[in-house]
mmCIF file of C-alpha atoms in Angstrom:
data_model
loop_
_atom_site.group_PDB
_atom_site.id
_atom_site.type_symbol
_atom_site.label_atom_id
_atom_site.label_comp_id
_atom_site.label_asym_id
_atom_site.label_seq_id
_atom_site.Cartn_x
_atom_site.Cartn_y
_atom_site.Cartn_z
ATOM 1 C CA MET A 1 40.636 -1.659 0.575
ATOM 2 C CA LEU A 2 40.494 -1.873 -3.145
ATOM 3 C CA SER A 3 37.751 -4.370 -2.661
ATOM 4 C CA ARG A 4 35.916 -1.741 -0.706
ATOM 5 C CA LEU A 5 36.035 0.482 -3.760
ATOM 6 C CA VAL A 6 34.931 -2.533 -5.692
ATOM 7 C CA LEU A 7 31.978 -2.876 -3.392
ATOM 8 C CA THR A 8 30.994 0.772 -3.506
ATOM 9 C CA SER A 9 31.003 0.809 -7.265
ATOM 10 C CA GLY A 10 29.510 -2.522 -6.575
ATOM 11 C CA SER A 11 26.884 -2.436 -9.258
ATOM 12 C CA ALA A 12 29.570 -2.428 -11.928
ATOM 13 C CA LEU A 13 31.237 -5.489 -10.518
ATOM 14 C CA LYS A 14 28.065 -7.187 -9.564
ATOM 15 C CA ASN A 15 26.392 -6.714 -12.889
ATOM 16 C CA SER A 16 29.217 -7.158 -15.304
ATOM 17 C CA GLY A 17 29.101 -10.889 -15.788
ATOM 18 C CA SER A 18 30.187 -11.477 -12.219
ATOM 19 C CA PHE A 19 26.683 -11.982 -11.036
ATOM 20 C CA GLY A 20 28.031 -14.143 -8.307
ATOM 21 C CA ALA A 21 26.683 -12.012 -5.560
ATOM 22 C CA CYS A 22 23.325 -11.600 -7.197
ATOM 23 C CA VAL A 23 23.258 -15.297 -7.927
ATOM 24 C CA VAL A 24 24.162 -16.038 -4.354
ATOM 25 C CA GLN A 25 21.555 -13.693 -3.026
ATOM 26 C CA ALA A 26 19.019 -14.773 -5.597
ATOM 27 C CA SER A 27 19.777 -18.396 -4.990
ATOM 28 C CA ARG A 28 19.033 -17.795 -1.362
ATOM 29 C CA SER A 29 15.474 -17.090 -2.385
ATOM 30 C CA ILE A 30 15.132 -19.433 -5.362
ATOM 31 C CA HIS A 31 16.469 -22.469 -3.526
ATOM 32 C CA SER A 32 13.251 -23.890 -2.196
ATOM 33 C CA SER A 33 10.065 -23.589 -4.150
ATOM 34 C CA PRO A 34 8.242 -21.855 -1.294
ATOM 35 C CA GLN A 35 10.366 -18.738 -1.067
ATOM 36 C CA SER A 36 11.779 -18.202 2.378
ATOM 37 C CA LYS A 37 11.053 -14.712 3.558
ATOM 38 C CA ALA A 38 13.858 -14.727 6.105
ATOM 39 C CA PRO A 39 15.943 -11.577 5.854
ATOM 40 C CA LEU A 40 19.375 -11.884 4.302
ATOM 41 C CA PRO A 41 22.193 -12.372 6.782
ATOM 42 C CA PRO A 42 24.282 -9.179 7.003
ATOM 43 C CA LEU A 43 27.583 -8.958 5.193
ATOM 44 C CA PRO A 44 30.514 -10.190 7.250
ATOM 45 C CA GLU A 45 32.643 -7.398 8.672
ATOM 46 C CA LYS A 46 36.036 -8.650 7.581
ATOM 47 C CA GLY A 47 37.089 -11.097 4.926
ATOM 48 C CA GLY A 48 39.332 -14.073 5.342
ATOM 49 C CA LYS A 49 42.584 -13.151 6.968
ATOM 50 C CA ILE A 50 45.522 -12.603 4.664
ATOM 51 C CA ARG A 51 49.073 -12.087 5.682
ATOM 52 C CA HIS A 52 51.397 -9.750 3.801
ATOM 53 C CA GLY A 53 48.658 -9.051 1.320
ATOM 54 C CA ILE A 54 48.962 -12.216 -0.701
ATOM 55 C CA PHE A 55 49.211 -15.241 1.581
ATOM 56 C CA PRO A 56 45.981 -16.505 3.131
ATOM 57 C CA GLU A 57 46.121 -17.272 6.792
ATOM 58 C CA GLU A 58 45.073 -20.861 6.165
ATOM 59 C CA LEU A 59 48.558 -21.649 4.947
ATOM 60 C CA PHE A 60 50.075 -20.504 8.217
ATOM 61 C CA SER A 61 47.568 -22.339 10.379
ATOM 62 C CA LEU A 62 48.090 -25.451 8.257
ATOM 63 C CA LEU A 63 51.801 -25.530 8.953
ATOM 64 C CA TYR A 64 51.704 -24.314 12.530
ATOM 65 C CA PRO A 65 51.266 -27.674 14.304
ATOM 66 C CA LYS A 66 54.281 -29.191 12.587
ATOM 67 C CA THR A 67 56.670 -26.296 12.149
ATOM 68 C CA GLY A 68 55.578 -23.556 14.511
ATOM 69 C CA VAL A 69 55.503 -19.905 13.665
ATOM 70 C CA THR A 70 58.488 -19.681 11.321
ATOM 71 C CA GLY A 71 57.486 -22.678 9.266
ATOM 72 C CA PRO A 72 55.819 -20.917 6.358
ATOM 73 C CA TYR A 73 58.572 -18.327 6.214
ATOM 74 C CA MET A 74 61.194 -21.039 5.981
ATOM 75 C CA LEU A 75 59.082 -22.700 3.324
ATOM 76 C CA GLY A 76 58.934 -19.459 1.422
ATOM 77 C CA THR A 77 62.639 -18.804 1.666
ATOM 78 C CA GLY A 78 63.463 -22.346 0.642
ATOM 79 C CA LEU A 79 61.166 -22.225 -2.317
ATOM 80 C CA LEU A 80 62.555 -18.889 -3.392
ATOM 81 C CA LEU A 81 66.149 -20.058 -3.214
ATOM 82 C CA TYR A 82 65.299 -23.277 -5.003
ATOM 83 C CA MET A 83 63.617 -21.440 -7.815
ATOM 84 C CA LEU A 84 66.480 -18.965 -8.118
ATOM 85 C CA SER A 85 69.202 -21.547 -8.033
ATOM 86 C CA LYS A 86 67.588 -23.867 -10.501
ATOM 87 C CA GLU A 87 66.581 -20.849 -12.531
ATOM 88 C CA ILE A 88 62.977 -21.851 -12.546
ATOM 89 C CA TYR A 89 62.550 -18.183 -11.893
ATOM 90 C CA VAL A 90 64.867 -16.394 -14.303
ATOM 91 C CA ILE A 91 66.256 -12.950 -13.438
ATOM 92 C CA ASN A 92 65.946 -10.773 -16.494
ATOM 93 C CA HIS A 93 64.843 -7.284 -17.373
ATOM 94 C CA GLU A 94 61.310 -8.133 -16.281
ATOM 95 C CA THR A 95 62.517 -8.801 -12.753
ATOM 96 C CA PHE A 96 63.652 -5.223 -12.331
ATOM 97 C CA ALA A 97 60.468 -3.945 -13.903
ATOM 98 C CA ALA A 98 58.458 -6.085 -11.505
ATOM 99 C CA LEU A 99 60.539 -4.942 -8.524
ATOM 100 C CA SER A 100 60.122 -1.255 -9.320
ATOM 101 C CA ILE A 101 56.444 -1.526 -10.100
ATOM 102 C CA SER A 102 55.713 -3.575 -7.032
ATOM 103 C CA SER A 103 57.657 -1.221 -4.776
ATOM 104 C CA VAL A 104 55.693 1.740 -6.114
ATOM 105 C CA ILE A 105 52.443 -0.125 -5.707
ATOM 106 C CA ILE A 106 53.256 -1.191 -2.182
ATOM 107 C CA TYR A 107 54.324 2.323 -1.261
ATOM 108 C CA GLY A 108 51.125 3.707 -2.702
ATOM 109 C CA ILE A 109 48.968 1.174 -0.895
ATOM 110 C CA LYS A 110 50.716 1.715 2.385
ATOM 111 C CA LYS A 111 50.424 5.459 2.136
ATOM 112 C CA PHE A 112 46.979 5.983 0.631
ATOM 113 C CA GLY A 113 45.296 2.794 1.661
ATOM 114 C CA PRO A 114 43.626 3.991 4.839
ATOM 115 C CA GLY A 115 42.495 7.212 3.177
ATOM 116 C CA VAL A 116 40.833 5.431 0.306
ATOM 117 C CA ALA A 117 39.386 2.905 2.707
ATOM 118 C CA ALA A 118 37.860 5.649 4.821
ATOM 119 C CA TYR A 119 36.423 7.309 1.725
ATOM 120 C CA ALA A 120 34.917 4.059 0.491
ATOM 121 C CA ASP A 121 33.518 3.407 3.945
ATOM 122 C CA LYS A 122 31.961 6.842 3.946
ATOM 123 C CA LEU A 123 30.303 6.163 0.604
ATOM 124 C CA ASN A 124 29.005 2.880 1.902
ATOM 125 C CA GLU A 125 27.727 4.584 5.024
ATOM 126 C CA GLU A 126 25.868 7.138 2.960
ATOM 127 C CA LYS A 127 24.214 4.465 0.888
ATOM 128 C CA VAL A 128 23.200 2.507 3.948
ATOM 129 C CA ALA A 129 21.987 5.658 5.658
ATOM 130 C CA LYS A 130 19.869 6.548 2.670
ATOM 131 C CA ALA A 131 18.309 3.098 2.552
ATOM 132 C CA GLN A 132 17.798 3.206 6.289
ATOM 133 C CA GLU A 133 16.153 6.580 5.961
ATOM 134 C CA VAL A 134 13.777 5.278 3.346
ATOM 135 C CA LYS A 135 12.958 2.385 5.594
ATOM 136 C CA ASP A 136 12.484 4.673 8.581
ATOM 137 C CA VAL A 137 10.220 6.976 6.636
ATOM 138 C CA ALA A 138 8.168 4.036 5.458
ATOM 139 C CA VAL A 139 7.938 2.636 8.977
ATOM 140 C CA ALA A 140 6.960 6.017 10.380
ATOM 141 C CA ARG A 141 4.308 6.437 7.722
ATOM 142 C CA LEU A 142 2.937 3.004 8.438
ATOM 143 C CA ALA A 143 2.893 3.675 12.168
ATOM 144 C CA GLN A 144 1.042 6.897 11.467
ATOM 145 C CA ALA A 145 -1.398 4.963 9.325
ATOM 146 C CA ILE A 146 -1.950 2.559 12.209
ATOM 147 C CA GLU A 147 -2.643 5.488 14.524
ATOM 148 C CA ASP A 148 -5.112 6.947 12.079
ATOM 149 C CA GLU A 149 -6.802 3.613 11.669
ATOM 150 C CA LYS A 150 -7.203 3.258 15.420
ATOM 151 C CA LYS A 151 -8.653 6.732 15.575
ATOM 152 C CA GLU A 152 -11.124 5.898 12.849
ATOM 153 C CA GLN A 153 -12.155 2.812 14.733
ATOM 154 C CA TRP A 154 -12.731 4.918 17.805
ATOM 155 C CA ARG A 155 -14.756 7.320 15.753
ATOM 156 C CA VAL A 156 -16.908 4.541 14.462
ATOM 157 C CA GLU A 157 -17.963 3.737 17.983
ATOM 158 C CA GLY A 158 -19.569 7.132 18.312
ATOM 159 C CA ARG A 159 -21.583 6.920 15.181
ATOM 160 C CA HIS A 160 -24.806 6.025 16.956
ATOM 161 C CA MET A 161 -24.835 9.559 18.341
ATOM 162 C CA LEU A 162 -24.473 10.843 14.818
ATOM 163 C CA PHE A 163 -27.367 8.763 13.636
ATOM 164 C CA ASP A 164 -29.587 9.933 16.495
ATOM 165 C CA THR A 165 -28.898 13.539 15.623
ATOM 166 C CA LYS A 166 -29.610 12.906 11.997
ATOM 167 C CA ARG A 167 -32.805 11.095 12.822
ATOM 168 C CA ASN A 168 -33.893 14.014 15.002
ATOM 169 C CA ASN A 169 -33.132 16.427 12.208
ATOM 170 C CA VAL A 170 -35.161 14.460 9.751
ATOM 171 C CA THR A 171 -38.158 14.148 12.018
ATOM 172 C CA MET A 172 -38.035 17.835 12.716
ATOM 173 C CA LEU A 173 -37.990 18.597 9.041
ATOM 174 C CA LEU A 174 -40.910 16.317 8.425
ATOM 175 C CA GLU A 175 -42.800 17.877 11.312
ATOM 176 C CA THR A 176 -42.153 21.388 10.051
ATOM 177 C CA ASN A 177 -43.240 20.487 6.592
ATOM 178 C CA TYR A 178 -46.411 18.885 7.817
ATOM 179 C CA ARG A 179 -47.295 21.896 9.930
ATOM 180 C CA GLU A 180 -46.645 24.264 7.087
ATOM 181 C CA ARG A 181 -48.907 22.356 4.800
ATOM 182 C CA LEU A 182 -51.558 22.124 7.439
ATOM 183 C CA HIS A 183 -51.418 25.859 7.939
ATOM 184 C CA MET A 184 -51.667 26.456 4.216
ATOM 185 C CA VAL A 185 -54.665 24.186 3.966
ATOM 186 C CA THR A 186 -56.504 25.953 6.777
ATOM 187 C CA SER A 187 -55.753 29.398 5.401
ATOM 188 C CA GLU A 188 -56.967 28.436 1.955
ATOM 189 C CA VAL A 189 -60.140 26.923 3.282
ATOM 190 C CA LYS A 190 -60.729 29.987 5.433
ATOM 191 C CA ARG A 191 -60.261 32.247 2.432
ATOM 192 C CA ARG A 192 -62.799 30.396 0.415
ATOM 193 C CA LEU A 193 -65.288 30.391 3.259
ATOM 194 C CA ASP A 194 -64.753 34.132 3.820
ATOM 195 C CA TYR A 195 -65.431 34.688 0.187
ATOM 196 C CA GLN A 196 -68.706 32.892 0.413
ATOM 197 C CA VAL A 197 -69.679 34.890 3.519
ATOM 198 C CA GLU A 198 -68.847 38.152 1.789
ATOM 199 C CA LEU A 199 -70.853 37.085 -1.174
ATOM 200 C CA GLN A 200 -73.916 36.463 0.959
ATOM 201 C CA ASN A 201 -73.468 39.788 2.713
ATOM 202 C CA LEU A 202 -73.217 41.512 -0.572
ATOM 203 C CA HIS A 203 -76.405 39.880 -1.762
ATOM 204 C CA ARG A 204 -78.337 40.946 1.298
ATOM 205 C CA ARG A 205 -77.046 44.499 1.166
ATOM 206 C CA MET A 206 -77.859 44.867 -2.436
ATOM 207 C CA GLU A 207 -81.302 43.519 -1.880
ATOM 208 C CA GLN A 208 -81.806 45.930 1.005
ATOM 209 C CA GLU A 209 -80.645 48.931 -0.897
ATOM 210 C CA HIS A 210 -82.611 48.048 -3.896
ATOM 211 C CA MET A 211 -85.690 47.585 -1.842
ATOM 212 C CA VAL A 212 -85.187 50.888 -0.021
ATOM 213 C CA ASN A 213 -84.632 52.723 -3.250
ATOM 214 C CA TRP A 214 -87.656 51.172 -4.758
ATOM 215 C CA VAL A 215 -89.790 52.066 -1.753
ATOM 216 C CA GLU A 216 -88.457 55.620 -1.774
ATOM 217 C CA GLN A 217 -89.167 56.034 -5.397
ATOM 218 C CA ASN A 218 -92.624 54.686 -5.014
ATOM 219 C CA VAL A 219 -93.349 56.953 -2.093
ATOM 220 C CA VAL A 220 -91.978 59.974 -3.867
ATOM 221 C CA LYS A 221 -94.029 59.068 -6.855
ATOM 222 C CA SER A 222 -97.121 58.669 -4.749
ATOM 223 C CA ILE A 223 -96.795 62.086 -3.214
ATOM 224 C CA THR A 224 -99.166 64.113 -5.478
ATOM 225 C CA PRO A 225 -98.710 67.849 -5.787
ATOM 226 C CA GLN A 226 -101.979 68.233 -3.826
ATOM 227 C CA GLN A 227 -100.633 66.371 -0.889
ATOM 228 C CA GLU A 228 -97.421 68.339 -1.125
ATOM 229 C CA LYS A 229 -99.259 71.663 -0.740
ATOM 230 C CA GLU A 230 -101.211 70.299 2.143
ATOM 231 C CA SER A 231 -98.224 69.020 3.960
ATOM 232 C CA ILE A 232 -96.288 72.260 3.451
ATOM 233 C CA ALA A 233 -99.253 74.279 4.888
ATOM 234 C CA LYS A 234 -99.405 71.884 7.807
ATOM 235 C CA CYS A 235 -95.738 72.284 8.423
ATOM 236 C CA ILE A 236 -95.973 76.070 8.417
ATOM 237 C CA SER A 237 -98.845 76.038 10.896
ATOM 238 C CA ASP A 238 -96.975 73.612 13.122
ATOM 239 C CA LEU A 239 -93.936 75.822 12.999
ATOM 240 C CA LYS A 240 -96.034 78.842 13.992
ATOM 241 C CA VAL A 241 -97.432 76.997 16.953
ATOM 242 C CA LEU A 242 -93.982 75.900 18.013
ATOM 243 C CA ALA A 243 -92.664 79.428 17.696
ATOM 244 C CA LYS A 244 -95.407 80.705 19.900
ATOM 245 C CA ALA A 245 -94.708 78.032 22.434
ATOM 246 C CA THR A 246 -90.981 78.777 22.572
ATOM 247 C CA GLN A 247 -91.614 82.512 22.764
ATOM 248 C CA ALA A 248 -93.856 81.949 25.680
ATOM 249 C CA ARG A 249 -91.348 79.728 27.341
ATOM 250 C CA ALA A 250 -88.501 82.204 26.771
ATOM 251 C CA ALA A 251 -90.587 85.042 28.215
ATOM 252 C CA VAL A 252 -91.161 82.945 31.275
ATOM 253 C CA MET B 1 34.217 -33.528 14.613
ATOM 254 C CA ALA B 2 33.147 -37.191 14.487
ATOM 255 C CA ASP B 3 29.782 -36.766 12.806
ATOM 256 C CA ARG B 4 28.004 -39.545 11.042
ATOM 257 C CA PRO B 5 30.239 -40.811 8.200
ATOM 258 C CA VAL B 6 29.737 -38.500 5.225
ATOM 259 C CA PRO B 7 29.711 -40.363 1.930
ATOM 260 C CA LEU B 8 32.915 -40.003 -0.006
ATOM 261 C CA ALA B 9 31.438 -38.203 -2.951
ATOM 262 C CA GLU B 10 30.211 -35.303 -0.913
ATOM 263 C CA ARG B 11 33.315 -34.617 1.089
ATOM 264 C CA ARG B 12 35.448 -31.629 0.399
ATOM 265 C CA LEU B 13 38.969 -32.030 -0.825
ATOM 266 C CA MET B 14 40.614 -31.213 2.489
ATOM 267 C CA ASP B 15 38.567 -33.842 4.274
ATOM 268 C CA VAL B 16 39.516 -36.635 1.908
ATOM 269 C CA LYS B 17 42.312 -38.882 3.090
ATOM 270 C CA LEU B 18 45.233 -39.352 0.769
ATOM 271 C CA ALA B 19 44.459 -42.993 0.109
ATOM 272 C CA GLU B 20 40.928 -42.194 -0.915
ATOM 273 C CA LEU B 21 41.994 -39.576 -3.386
ATOM 274 C CA PRO B 22 41.621 -41.608 -6.604
ATOM 275 C CA ASN B 23 38.200 -42.798 -5.482
ATOM 276 C CA TRP B 24 37.179 -39.291 -4.692
ATOM 277 C CA LEU B 25 38.418 -38.021 -8.030
ATOM 278 C CA GLY B 26 36.477 -40.735 -9.756
ATOM 279 C CA LYS B 27 33.248 -39.725 -8.116
ATOM 280 C CA ARG B 28 33.474 -36.069 -9.018
ATOM 281 C CA ASP B 29 31.175 -34.722 -11.683
ATOM 282 C CA PHE B 30 33.200 -34.075 -14.848
ATOM 283 C CA THR B 31 30.323 -33.339 -17.167
ATOM 284 C CA PRO B 32 30.437 -29.817 -18.634
ATOM 285 C CA ASN B 33 27.574 -28.855 -16.372
ATOM 286 C CA GLY B 34 29.394 -30.224 -13.396
ATOM 287 C CA LEU B 35 32.580 -28.421 -14.387
ATOM 288 C CA ILE B 36 30.787 -25.147 -14.779
ATOM 289 C CA ARG B 37 29.051 -25.669 -11.463
ATOM 290 C CA SER B 38 32.283 -26.394 -9.687
ATOM 291 C CA VAL B 39 33.972 -23.353 -11.209
ATOM 292 C CA ARG B 40 31.015 -21.198 -10.260
ATOM 293 C CA GLY B 41 31.040 -22.676 -6.769
ATOM 294 C CA GLY B 42 34.720 -21.947 -6.365
ATOM 295 C CA TYR B 43 34.283 -18.417 -7.603
ATOM 296 C CA ASP B 44 31.367 -17.849 -5.251
ATOM 297 C CA ARG B 45 33.303 -19.145 -2.272
ATOM 298 C CA TYR B 46 36.287 -16.973 -3.057
ATOM 299 C CA PHE B 47 34.148 -13.942 -3.720
ATOM 300 C CA ASN B 48 32.120 -14.286 -0.566
ATOM 301 C CA LYS B 49 35.112 -14.914 1.589
ATOM 302 C CA TYR B 50 37.456 -12.186 0.432
ATOM 303 C CA ILE B 51 35.558 -9.559 -1.542
ATOM 304 C CA ASN B 52 31.915 -9.473 -0.548
ATOM 305 C CA VAL B 53 32.609 -8.107 2.939
ATOM 306 C CA LYS B 54 32.212 -4.755 4.557
ATOM 307 C CA LYS B 55 35.898 -4.130 5.176
ATOM 308 C CA GLY B 56 37.762 -6.010 2.503
ATOM 309 C CA GLY B 57 41.461 -5.491 2.137
ATOM 310 C CA ILE B 58 43.916 -5.526 -0.689
ATOM 311 C CA GLY B 59 44.282 -9.298 -0.362
ATOM 312 C CA GLY B 60 41.106 -10.158 -2.206
ATOM 313 C CA ILE B 61 42.351 -8.787 -5.477
ATOM 314 C CA ALA B 62 46.064 -9.132 -4.776
ATOM 315 C CA MET B 63 45.786 -12.894 -4.525
ATOM 316 C CA LEU B 64 44.011 -13.033 -7.854
ATOM 317 C CA LEU B 65 46.708 -10.869 -9.430
ATOM 318 C CA VAL B 66 49.502 -12.976 -7.975
ATOM 319 C CA GLY B 67 47.809 -16.071 -9.287
ATOM 320 C CA TYR B 68 47.519 -14.460 -12.704
ATOM 321 C CA ILE B 69 51.189 -13.486 -12.636
ATOM 322 C CA ALA B 70 52.241 -16.989 -11.655
ATOM 323 C CA LEU B 71 50.104 -18.606 -14.334
ATOM 324 C CA SER B 72 51.321 -16.294 -17.077
ATOM 325 C CA TYR B 73 54.921 -16.912 -15.993
ATOM 326 C CA ALA B 74 54.318 -20.637 -16.176
ATOM 327 C CA TRP B 75 52.834 -20.366 -19.666
ATOM 328 C CA GLU B 76 55.667 -18.179 -20.845
ATOM 329 C CA TYR B 77 58.400 -20.345 -19.292
ATOM 330 C CA ASP B 78 59.444 -21.913 -22.577
ATOM 331 C CA HIS B 79 60.147 -18.457 -23.904
ATOM 332 C CA ILE B 80 61.799 -17.215 -20.723
ATOM 333 C CA LYS B 81 64.066 -20.272 -20.624
ATOM 334 C CA HIS B 82 66.343 -18.615 -23.142
ATOM 335 C CA ASP B 83 67.175 -15.772 -20.730
ATOM 336 C CA ARG B 84 68.824 -18.120 -18.259
ATOM 337 C CA TRP B 85 72.212 -17.067 -16.965
ATOM 338 C CA ARG B 86 73.743 -20.490 -16.664
ATOM 339 C CA LYS B 87 73.349 -23.445 -18.852
ATOM 340 C CA TYR B 88 73.812 -26.114 -16.195
ATOM 341 C CA HIS B 89 72.179 -26.015 -12.798
#
């Protein structure tokens, strides 16, 4: 249980000189020159069995075939009595100190052990859960990336449609441009030709008018006053004749 | 467990027969490097068996403490001798 606390504050133990674990784990990967990518085996659930907190189970299983179940206990009792009687273990003030301290420690362990163990387990669980969560998030993100990649691959298959559309667009643009320019060319040419036609018309008109004016002037000039009097008299006589004719017609 | 005969030098202590003990001791590596390696190996084995587990108990550290107590008692014995209750045993 204490070792569980040791594990949870594991970095302290693992880093402070006791790099056994790191060495073990590192040596698992440094052993062979091509590094083995096999995942680490998980931590064992329980450690070696220990009886009464200080005696490893191996002692009991060692003595079992010869002495049965009570063998190690008899061994312990015998050793204890031997050491007391020969005073290899001397009873002095330290004995009482040791007895009191050990009784307090044992009482404390018995009473608070499971609680502390549960707490340490909870801490461990949280750490593992956090790491697991990170791993899960990473896995989910990678799966999502795979999905996206597949979708992109599917999209790529349809790109020929895209290219056809683009090609159509471009040809249409080219067509439009060509027609526009053609139209501009024809309109410009037509304008210039119209201009020339107008010019010719203008020429002819001006010539006509000029000629008419000139003829008029000449005629007016050539009408002498003599001829003017004659023509006026003629007109008057004609008018008289006409008047007579109309009068006669009106009377009829 | 009758595998092919393992050479003496590589066997562990518990597998060595009593008669072969001197031979086995002679073959062990007593250079400083070898000593350090054996100490490190022992530490690693102990650590991985009793401490580096998911549900360790008090035993992992308790055994170390008991060993420390026993060793310090043994080193202090010459001083503790004077507290003996009887002179003759």
